[in-house]
PDB file of C-alpha atoms in Angstrom:
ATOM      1  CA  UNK A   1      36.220  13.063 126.785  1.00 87.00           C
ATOM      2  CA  UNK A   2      33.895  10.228 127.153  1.00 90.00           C
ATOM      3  CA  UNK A   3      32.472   8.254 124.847  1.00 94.00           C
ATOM      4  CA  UNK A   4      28.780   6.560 123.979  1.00 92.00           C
ATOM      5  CA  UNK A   5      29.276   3.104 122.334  1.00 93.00           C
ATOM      6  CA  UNK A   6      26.329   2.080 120.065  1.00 92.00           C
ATOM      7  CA  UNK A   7      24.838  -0.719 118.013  1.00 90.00           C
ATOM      8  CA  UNK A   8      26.794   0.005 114.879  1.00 92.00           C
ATOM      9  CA  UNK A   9      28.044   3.163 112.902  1.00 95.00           C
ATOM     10  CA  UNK A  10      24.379   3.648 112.049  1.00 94.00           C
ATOM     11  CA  UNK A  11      23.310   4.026 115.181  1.00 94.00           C
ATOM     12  CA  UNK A  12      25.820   6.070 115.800  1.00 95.00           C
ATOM     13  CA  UNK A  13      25.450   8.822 113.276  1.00 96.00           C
ATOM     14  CA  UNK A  14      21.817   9.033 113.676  1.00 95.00           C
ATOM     15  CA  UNK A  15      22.345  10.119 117.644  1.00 96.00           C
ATOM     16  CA  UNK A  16      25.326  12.714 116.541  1.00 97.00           C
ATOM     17  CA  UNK A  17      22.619  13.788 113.321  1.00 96.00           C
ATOM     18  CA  UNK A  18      19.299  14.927 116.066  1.00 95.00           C
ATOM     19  CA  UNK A  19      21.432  16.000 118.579  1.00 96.00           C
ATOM     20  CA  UNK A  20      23.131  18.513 116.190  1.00 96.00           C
ATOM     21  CA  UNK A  21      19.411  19.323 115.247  1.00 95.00           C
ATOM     22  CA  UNK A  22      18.863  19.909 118.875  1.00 95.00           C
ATOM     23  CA  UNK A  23      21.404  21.941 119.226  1.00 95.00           C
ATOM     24  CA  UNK A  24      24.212  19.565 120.773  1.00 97.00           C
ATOM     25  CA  UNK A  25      27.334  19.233 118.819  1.00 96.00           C
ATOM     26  CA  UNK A  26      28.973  15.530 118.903  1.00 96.00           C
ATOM     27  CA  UNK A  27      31.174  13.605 117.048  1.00 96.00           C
ATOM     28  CA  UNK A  28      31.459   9.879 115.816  1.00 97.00           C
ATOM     29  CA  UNK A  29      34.758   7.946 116.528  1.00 97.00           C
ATOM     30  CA  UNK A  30      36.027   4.383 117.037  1.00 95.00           C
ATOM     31  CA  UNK A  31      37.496   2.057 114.719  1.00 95.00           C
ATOM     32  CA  UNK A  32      34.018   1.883 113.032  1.00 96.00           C
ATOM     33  CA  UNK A  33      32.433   4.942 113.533  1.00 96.00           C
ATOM     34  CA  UNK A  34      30.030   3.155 116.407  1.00 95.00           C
ATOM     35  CA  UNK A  35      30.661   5.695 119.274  1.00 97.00           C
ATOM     36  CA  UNK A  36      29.502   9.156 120.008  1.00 97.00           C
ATOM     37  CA  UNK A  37      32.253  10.824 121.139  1.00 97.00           C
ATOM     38  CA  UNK A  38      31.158  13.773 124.066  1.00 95.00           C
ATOM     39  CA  UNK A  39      33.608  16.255 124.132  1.00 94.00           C
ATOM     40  CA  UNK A  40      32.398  19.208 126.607  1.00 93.00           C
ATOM     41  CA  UNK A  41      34.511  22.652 126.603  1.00 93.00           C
ATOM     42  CA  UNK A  42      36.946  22.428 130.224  1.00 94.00           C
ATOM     43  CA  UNK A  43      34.608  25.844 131.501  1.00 97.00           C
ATOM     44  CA  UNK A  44      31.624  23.894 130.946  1.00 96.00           C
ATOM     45  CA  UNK A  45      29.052  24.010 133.647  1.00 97.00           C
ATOM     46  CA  UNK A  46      26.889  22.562 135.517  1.00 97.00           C
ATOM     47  CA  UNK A  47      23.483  23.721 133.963  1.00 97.00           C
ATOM     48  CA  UNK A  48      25.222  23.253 130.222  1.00 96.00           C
ATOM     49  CA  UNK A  49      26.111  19.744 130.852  1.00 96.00           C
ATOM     50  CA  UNK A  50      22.390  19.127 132.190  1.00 97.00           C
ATOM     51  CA  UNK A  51      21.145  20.489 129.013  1.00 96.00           C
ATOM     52  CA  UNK A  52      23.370  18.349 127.118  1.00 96.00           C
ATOM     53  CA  UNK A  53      22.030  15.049 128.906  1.00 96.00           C
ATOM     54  CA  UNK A  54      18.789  16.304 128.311  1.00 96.00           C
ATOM     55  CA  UNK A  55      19.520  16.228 124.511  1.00 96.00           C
ATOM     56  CA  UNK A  56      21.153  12.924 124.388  1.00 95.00           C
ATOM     57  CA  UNK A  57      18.459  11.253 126.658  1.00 95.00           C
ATOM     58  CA  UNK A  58      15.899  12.567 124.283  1.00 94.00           C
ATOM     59  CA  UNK A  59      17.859  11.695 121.350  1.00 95.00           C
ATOM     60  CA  UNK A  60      19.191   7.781 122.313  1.00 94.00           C
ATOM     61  CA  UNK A  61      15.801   7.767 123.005  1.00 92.00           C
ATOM     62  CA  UNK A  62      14.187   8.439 119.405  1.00 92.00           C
ATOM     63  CA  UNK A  63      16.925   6.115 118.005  1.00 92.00           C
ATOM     64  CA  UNK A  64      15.453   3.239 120.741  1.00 90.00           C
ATOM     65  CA  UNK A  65      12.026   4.014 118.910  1.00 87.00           C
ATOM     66  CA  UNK A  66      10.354   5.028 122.338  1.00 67.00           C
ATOM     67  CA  UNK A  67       9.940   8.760 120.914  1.00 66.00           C
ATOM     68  CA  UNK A  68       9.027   9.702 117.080  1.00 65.00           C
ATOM     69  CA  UNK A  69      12.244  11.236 115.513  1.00 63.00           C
ATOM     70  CA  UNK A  70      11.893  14.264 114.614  1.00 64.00           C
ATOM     71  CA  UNK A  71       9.905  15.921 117.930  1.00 63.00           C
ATOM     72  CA  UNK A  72      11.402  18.516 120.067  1.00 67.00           C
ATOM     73  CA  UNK A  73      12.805  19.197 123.733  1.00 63.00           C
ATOM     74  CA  UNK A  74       9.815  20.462 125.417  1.00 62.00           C
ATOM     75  CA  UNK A  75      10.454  23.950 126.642  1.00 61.00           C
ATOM     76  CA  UNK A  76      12.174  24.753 129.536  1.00 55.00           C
ATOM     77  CA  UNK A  77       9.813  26.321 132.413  1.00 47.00           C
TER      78      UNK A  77
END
């Protein structure tokens, strides 16, 4: 389990919210709600945990404002 402390519960929902509409099923946690908690399957591999860093990158960065929310992966060639 690891865990992805942000600003404020906020924050924090909105990254677990797009990255469910992505595809990429998180949780919130900590004593306020402020972390996205990552909690990948032990026969996870390699290729599904790039994916899922794709997603978050994408997503943490529509939350910084440096990509409208709302727009997609692009697709995988």
């Amino acid at each position: 389990m690891l865990g992805l402390p942000c600003a404020d519960r906020h924050v924090a929902d909105l990254v677990s919210t797009l990255a469910f509409a992505q595809g990429l099923l998180v949780e919130t946690c900590g004593r306020r709600g402020e972390v996205v908690k990552l909690l990948p399957p032990l026969t996870v591999t390699k290729a599904e945990v790039e994916v899922a860093l794709q997603i978050l990158e994408h997503v943490t960065d529509q939350v910084a404002g440096s990509r409208p929310v709302g727009s997609t992966l692009p697709a995988a060639t």
